[in-house]
Amino acid sequence: MFAITSNVHARDGKSNDGLFSGRVSKINLEAALIRIKIKFTNSKYLNKKDKVEFWTDINPTLRCKGYIAGKSPDYILIKIPDFKFCRVFVSVSNGKYLLFYSEDLKNNILMGKELYKVLLKKQLALSGKLGRRKIELDSHIERVNAVSARYQTLRDKLDAEWSREISKLEDDKNISLRSYKNLEMRIGDVKYKLEQYRIDDDNLALDRWSLDPRLFFKK
């Protein structure tokens, strides 16, 4: 980019924030417009209708005044009310290297600096929150594993207790089953003995020799 020497700043006594440089790329005499090729980061703070003054490094005391009529990322279009003066005393011509100063640019940059400070503070606050959220996310798996381990221990204890209770019930069932089978055997034995020792009320048997029940008789 075109050099801007410190002696120019000191001689003018103005803030460097409003100072920039450029080179004439096109002149429109009828419209009193000049197009300036620029290349500096803070050009984004130049706006349409911002006032500018410009001069050559050979004679910084002779200056032209104008305002920005249009702009693009690489160029600004300057409207010059007193174009004849500028042509004669500042020697505006194609390819000419010029120095510029804009109080509007200085003020715009000043506001931009204040906004930048606010944004930095906001970024710092958000970065702190982001860091805390990242720590929470990074520890999520560990916390899940800890919870899972705790409940796995509880599940293991519950399963062991369940197994013990089922085993007790199974033992009770086996005891009841053995008792049931034993009682069945004893009842069967008693039935067998009852059958052996059963006593009829009458020692005579009914003789059913005839189809007519009236002819049955005991003998």
mmCIF file of C-alpha atoms in Angstrom:
data_model
loop_
_atom_site.group_PDB
_atom_site.id
_atom_site.type_symbol
_atom_site.label_atom_id
_atom_site.label_comp_id
_atom_site.label_asym_id
_atom_site.label_seq_id
_atom_site.Cartn_x
_atom_site.Cartn_y
_atom_site.Cartn_z
ATOM 1 C CA MET A 1 0.000 0.000 0.000
ATOM 2 C CA PHE A 2 1.100 3.602 -0.499
ATOM 3 C CA ALA A 3 3.321 4.869 2.338
ATOM 4 C CA ILE A 4 1.995 7.495 4.740
ATOM 5 C CA THR A 5 4.819 9.252 6.596
ATOM 6 C CA SER A 6 4.566 10.371 10.212
ATOM 7 C CA ASN A 7 5.771 13.929 9.431
ATOM 8 C CA VAL A 8 2.555 14.505 7.484
ATOM 9 C CA HIS A 9 0.508 13.611 10.535
ATOM 10 C CA ALA A 10 2.481 15.802 12.878
ATOM 11 C CA ARG A 11 2.374 18.772 10.551
ATOM 12 C CA ASP A 12 -1.390 18.576 10.273
ATOM 13 C CA GLY A 13 -1.950 17.854 13.957
ATOM 14 C CA LYS A 14 -4.826 15.504 13.118
ATOM 15 C CA SER A 15 -5.589 11.945 14.157
ATOM 16 C CA ASN A 16 -4.135 9.218 11.981
ATOM 17 C CA ASP A 17 -7.513 7.464 12.057
ATOM 18 C CA GLY A 18 -8.847 9.872 9.431
ATOM 19 C CA LEU A 19 -5.785 9.641 7.189
ATOM 20 C CA PHE A 20 -5.478 7.353 4.179
ATOM 21 C CA SER A 21 -4.017 7.340 0.694
ATOM 22 C CA GLY A 22 -4.993 6.404 -2.810
ATOM 23 C CA ARG A 23 -4.201 6.820 -6.466
ATOM 24 C CA VAL A 24 -6.300 8.506 -9.128
ATOM 25 C CA SER A 25 -7.595 5.907 -11.571
ATOM 26 C CA LYS A 26 -10.092 7.993 -13.554
ATOM 27 C CA ILE A 27 -11.206 11.629 -13.924
ATOM 28 C CA ASN A 28 -14.604 12.851 -15.140
ATOM 29 C CA LEU A 29 -14.210 16.570 -15.889
ATOM 30 C CA GLU A 30 -17.830 17.219 -16.802
ATOM 31 C CA ALA A 31 -19.220 15.594 -13.637
ATOM 32 C CA ALA A 32 -16.339 16.861 -11.436
ATOM 33 C CA LEU A 33 -15.706 13.341 -10.218
ATOM 34 C CA ILE A 34 -12.495 11.430 -9.597
ATOM 35 C CA ARG A 35 -12.225 7.708 -8.951
ATOM 36 C CA ILE A 36 -9.572 6.705 -6.424
ATOM 37 C CA LYS A 37 -7.991 3.299 -6.091
ATOM 38 C CA ILE A 38 -7.703 2.470 -2.386
ATOM 39 C CA LYS A 39 -6.495 -0.498 -0.392
ATOM 40 C CA PHE A 40 -6.693 -0.320 3.406
ATOM 41 C CA THR A 41 -8.668 -2.356 5.914
ATOM 42 C CA ASN A 42 -10.515 0.567 7.463
ATOM 43 C CA SER A 43 -11.982 1.622 4.120
ATOM 44 C CA LYS A 44 -15.128 -0.175 5.274
ATOM 45 C CA TYR A 45 -15.721 2.804 7.572
ATOM 46 C CA LEU A 46 -15.939 5.192 4.614
ATOM 47 C CA ASN A 47 -19.543 5.953 3.712
ATOM 48 C CA LYS A 48 -21.308 7.814 0.957
ATOM 49 C CA LYS A 49 -21.550 11.569 1.627
ATOM 50 C CA ASP A 50 -18.549 11.486 3.997
ATOM 51 C CA LYS A 51 -16.465 14.645 3.551
ATOM 52 C CA VAL A 52 -12.811 14.339 2.537
ATOM 53 C CA GLU A 53 -9.893 16.620 1.814
ATOM 54 C CA PHE A 54 -6.865 15.560 -0.186
ATOM 55 C CA TRP A 55 -3.426 16.805 -1.154
ATOM 56 C CA THR A 56 -0.054 15.679 -2.506
ATOM 57 C CA ASP A 57 2.926 14.843 -0.339
ATOM 58 C CA ILE A 58 4.876 17.537 -2.183
ATOM 59 C CA ASN A 59 2.736 20.405 -0.886
ATOM 60 C CA PRO A 60 0.406 19.340 1.963
ATOM 61 C CA THR A 61 -0.736 22.940 2.602
ATOM 62 C CA LEU A 62 -2.743 23.079 -0.649
ATOM 63 C CA ARG A 63 -5.784 20.878 -0.261
ATOM 64 C CA CYS A 64 -8.954 20.077 -2.162
ATOM 65 C CA LYS A 65 -12.277 19.273 -0.571
ATOM 66 C CA GLY A 66 -15.027 16.957 -1.700
ATOM 67 C CA TYR A 67 -17.325 14.203 -0.555
ATOM 68 C CA ILE A 68 -17.718 10.521 -1.341
ATOM 69 C CA ALA A 69 -20.353 10.009 -4.028
ATOM 70 C CA GLY A 70 -19.942 6.236 -4.248
ATOM 71 C CA LYS A 71 -17.685 3.385 -3.193
ATOM 72 C CA SER A 72 -16.776 -0.234 -3.840
ATOM 73 C CA PRO A 73 -14.331 -2.544 -2.052
ATOM 74 C CA ASP A 74 -11.391 -1.147 -4.101
ATOM 75 C CA TYR A 75 -12.501 2.306 -5.206
ATOM 76 C CA ILE A 76 -14.133 5.498 -3.949
ATOM 77 C CA LEU A 77 -15.781 8.091 -6.152
ATOM 78 C CA ILE A 78 -15.218 11.680 -4.975
ATOM 79 C CA LYS A 79 -17.331 14.637 -5.996
ATOM 80 C CA ILE A 80 -15.279 17.867 -6.056
ATOM 81 C CA PRO A 81 -17.257 21.133 -5.949
ATOM 82 C CA ASP A 82 -14.228 23.340 -6.889
ATOM 83 C CA PHE A 83 -12.699 21.093 -9.494
ATOM 84 C CA LYS A 84 -10.748 23.838 -11.297
ATOM 85 C CA PHE A 85 -8.816 24.731 -8.148
ATOM 86 C CA CYS A 86 -7.896 21.100 -7.609
ATOM 87 C CA ARG A 87 -6.754 20.673 -11.208
ATOM 88 C CA VAL A 88 -4.470 23.692 -10.953
ATOM 89 C CA PHE A 89 -3.095 23.704 -7.389
ATOM 90 C CA VAL A 90 -3.229 20.036 -6.378
ATOM 91 C CA SER A 91 -2.466 18.745 -9.833
ATOM 92 C CA VAL A 92 -5.118 16.022 -9.940
ATOM 93 C CA SER A 93 -4.324 13.695 -12.832
ATOM 94 C CA ASN A 94 -4.577 10.032 -13.752
ATOM 95 C CA GLY A 95 -2.187 7.883 -11.723
ATOM 96 C CA LYS A 96 -1.511 10.666 -9.236
ATOM 97 C CA TYR A 97 -0.789 9.511 -5.671
ATOM 98 C CA LEU A 98 -2.809 11.502 -3.123
ATOM 99 C CA LEU A 99 -3.151 11.704 0.636
ATOM 100 C CA PHE A 100 -6.654 11.976 2.113
ATOM 101 C CA TYR A 101 -8.134 13.012 5.409
ATOM 102 C CA SER A 102 -11.739 12.580 6.521
ATOM 103 C CA GLU A 103 -13.094 13.732 9.848
ATOM 104 C CA ASP A 104 -16.118 11.540 9.168
ATOM 105 C CA LEU A 105 -13.829 8.536 8.724
ATOM 106 C CA LYS A 106 -12.109 9.365 12.023
ATOM 107 C CA ASN A 107 -15.459 9.572 13.830
ATOM 108 C CA ASN A 108 -16.699 6.381 12.175
ATOM 109 C CA ILE A 109 -13.554 4.544 13.268
ATOM 110 C CA LEU A 110 -13.918 5.978 16.781
ATOM 111 C CA MET A 111 -17.450 4.585 16.996
ATOM 112 C CA GLY A 112 -16.181 1.351 15.498
ATOM 113 C CA LYS A 113 -13.531 1.109 18.216
ATOM 114 C CA GLU A 114 -16.140 1.554 20.930
ATOM 115 C CA LEU A 115 -18.332 -1.065 19.313
ATOM 116 C CA TYR A 116 -15.302 -3.331 18.940
ATOM 117 C CA LYS A 117 -14.609 -3.040 22.688
ATOM 118 C CA VAL A 118 -18.218 -3.964 23.445
ATOM 119 C CA LEU A 119 -18.023 -6.909 21.057
ATOM 120 C CA LEU A 120 -14.752 -8.068 22.630
ATOM 121 C CA LYS A 121 -16.366 -8.046 26.073
ATOM 122 C CA LYS A 122 -19.347 -9.893 24.691
ATOM 123 C CA GLN A 123 -17.063 -12.402 22.992
ATOM 124 C CA LEU A 124 -15.169 -12.900 26.250
ATOM 125 C CA ALA A 125 -18.392 -13.497 28.171
ATOM 126 C CA LEU A 126 -19.731 -15.873 25.526
ATOM 127 C CA SER A 127 -16.367 -17.674 25.339
ATOM 128 C CA GLY A 128 -16.523 -18.213 29.107
ATOM 129 C CA LYS A 129 -20.017 -19.677 28.801
ATOM 130 C CA LEU A 130 -18.901 -21.760 25.822
ATOM 131 C CA GLY A 131 -15.975 -23.104 27.841
ATOM 132 C CA ARG A 132 -18.267 -24.079 30.710
ATOM 133 C CA ARG A 133 -20.668 -25.794 28.323
ATOM 134 C CA LYS A 134 -17.749 -27.648 26.716
ATOM 135 C CA ILE A 135 -16.614 -28.873 30.128
ATOM 136 C CA GLU A 136 -20.168 -30.049 30.830
ATOM 137 C CA LEU A 137 -20.323 -31.843 27.482
ATOM 138 C CA ASP A 138 -16.874 -33.393 27.931
ATOM 139 C CA SER A 139 -17.869 -34.664 31.383
ATOM 140 C CA HIS A 140 -21.219 -35.978 30.152
ATOM 141 C CA ILE A 141 -19.880 -39.435 29.271
ATOM 142 C CA GLU A 142 -18.092 -39.678 32.615
ATOM 143 C CA ARG A 143 -21.264 -38.728 34.477
ATOM 144 C CA VAL A 144 -23.308 -41.217 32.426
ATOM 145 C CA ASN A 145 -20.770 -43.944 33.190
ATOM 146 C CA ALA A 146 -20.839 -43.055 36.895
ATOM 147 C CA VAL A 147 -24.634 -43.222 36.995
ATOM 148 C CA SER A 148 -24.610 -46.461 35.011
ATOM 149 C CA ALA A 149 -22.038 -47.986 37.388
ATOM 150 C CA ARG A 150 -24.080 -46.949 40.429
ATOM 151 C CA TYR A 151 -27.263 -48.439 39.051
ATOM 152 C CA GLN A 152 -25.393 -51.522 37.825
ATOM 153 C CA THR A 153 -24.298 -52.109 41.412
ATOM 154 C CA LEU A 154 -27.889 -51.732 42.546
ATOM 155 C CA ARG A 155 -29.031 -54.109 39.789
ATOM 156 C CA ASP A 156 -26.395 -56.658 40.819
ATOM 157 C CA LYS A 157 -27.542 -56.448 44.438
ATOM 158 C CA LEU A 158 -31.174 -56.727 43.385
ATOM 159 C CA ASP A 159 -30.418 -59.706 41.116
ATOM 160 C CA ALA A 160 -28.519 -61.416 43.935
ATOM 161 C CA GLU A 161 -31.374 -60.810 46.351
ATOM 162 C CA TRP A 162 -33.869 -62.005 43.746
ATOM 163 C CA SER A 163 -31.819 -65.183 43.213
ATOM 164 C CA ARG A 164 -31.691 -65.836 46.950
ATOM 165 C CA GLU A 165 -35.440 -65.370 47.343
ATOM 166 C CA ILE A 166 -36.162 -67.582 44.318
ATOM 167 C CA SER A 167 -33.797 -70.202 45.733
ATOM 168 C CA LYS A 168 -35.630 -70.079 49.070
ATOM 169 C CA LEU A 169 -38.958 -70.455 47.317
ATOM 170 C CA GLU A 170 -37.577 -73.366 45.320
ATOM 171 C CA ASP A 171 -36.376 -75.019 48.518
ATOM 172 C CA ASP A 172 -39.801 -74.464 50.094
ATOM 173 C CA LYS A 173 -41.425 -75.962 47.017
ATOM 174 C CA ASN A 174 -39.178 -79.037 47.149
ATOM 175 C CA ILE A 175 -39.920 -79.504 50.853
ATOM 176 C CA SER A 176 -43.663 -79.174 50.190
ATOM 177 C CA LEU A 177 -43.408 -81.535 47.221
ATOM 178 C CA ARG A 178 -41.601 -84.179 49.279
ATOM 179 C CA SER A 179 -44.145 -83.771 52.036
ATOM 180 C CA TYR A 180 -46.976 -84.015 49.507
ATOM 181 C CA LYS A 181 -45.544 -87.187 47.958
ATOM 182 C CA ASN A 182 -44.960 -88.667 51.389
ATOM 183 C CA LEU A 183 -48.542 -87.936 52.379
ATOM 184 C CA GLU A 184 -49.792 -89.445 49.129
ATOM 185 C CA MET A 185 -47.840 -92.603 49.870
ATOM 186 C CA ARG A 186 -49.128 -92.765 53.403
ATOM 187 C CA ILE A 187 -52.706 -92.198 52.270
ATOM 188 C CA GLY A 188 -52.268 -94.944 49.665
ATOM 189 C CA ASP A 189 -50.904 -97.273 52.304
ATOM 190 C CA VAL A 190 -53.845 -96.485 54.595
ATOM 191 C CA LYS A 191 -56.305 -97.056 51.746
ATOM 192 C CA TYR A 192 -54.666 -100.386 51.022
ATOM 193 C CA LYS A 193 -54.934 -101.427 54.639
ATOM 194 C CA LEU A 194 -58.510 -100.153 54.855
ATOM 195 C CA GLU A 195 -59.354 -102.332 51.896
ATOM 196 C CA GLN A 196 -57.624 -105.278 53.552
ATOM 197 C CA TYR A 197 -59.329 -104.847 56.876
ATOM 198 C CA ARG A 198 -62.721 -103.649 55.610
ATOM 199 C CA ILE A 199 -65.609 -105.436 57.439
ATOM 200 C CA ASP A 200 -68.970 -105.964 55.791
ATOM 201 C CA ASP A 201 -72.136 -105.533 57.823
ATOM 202 C CA ASP A 202 -73.547 -108.823 56.609
ATOM 203 C CA ASN A 203 -71.742 -112.078 56.007
ATOM 204 C CA LEU A 204 -74.469 -113.282 53.599
ATOM 205 C CA ALA A 205 -74.213 -112.292 49.956
ATOM 206 C CA LEU A 206 -77.214 -111.395 47.872
ATOM 207 C CA ASP A 207 -77.926 -114.101 45.348
ATOM 208 C CA ARG A 208 -79.128 -112.572 42.092
ATOM 209 C CA TRP A 209 -80.068 -115.688 40.232
ATOM 210 C CA SER A 210 -83.231 -114.294 38.697
ATOM 211 C CA LEU A 211 -84.084 -111.332 36.518
ATOM 212 C CA ASP A 212 -86.850 -110.552 38.913
ATOM 213 C CA PRO A 213 -85.447 -108.700 41.935
ATOM 214 C CA ARG A 214 -88.269 -110.044 44.018
ATOM 215 C CA LEU A 215 -86.691 -113.460 43.785
ATOM 216 C CA PHE A 216 -83.204 -112.279 45.066
ATOM 217 C CA PHE A 217 -82.241 -113.687 48.454
ATOM 218 C CA LYS A 218 -79.173 -113.932 50.655
ATOM 219 C CA LYS A 219 -77.364 -117.172 51.222
#
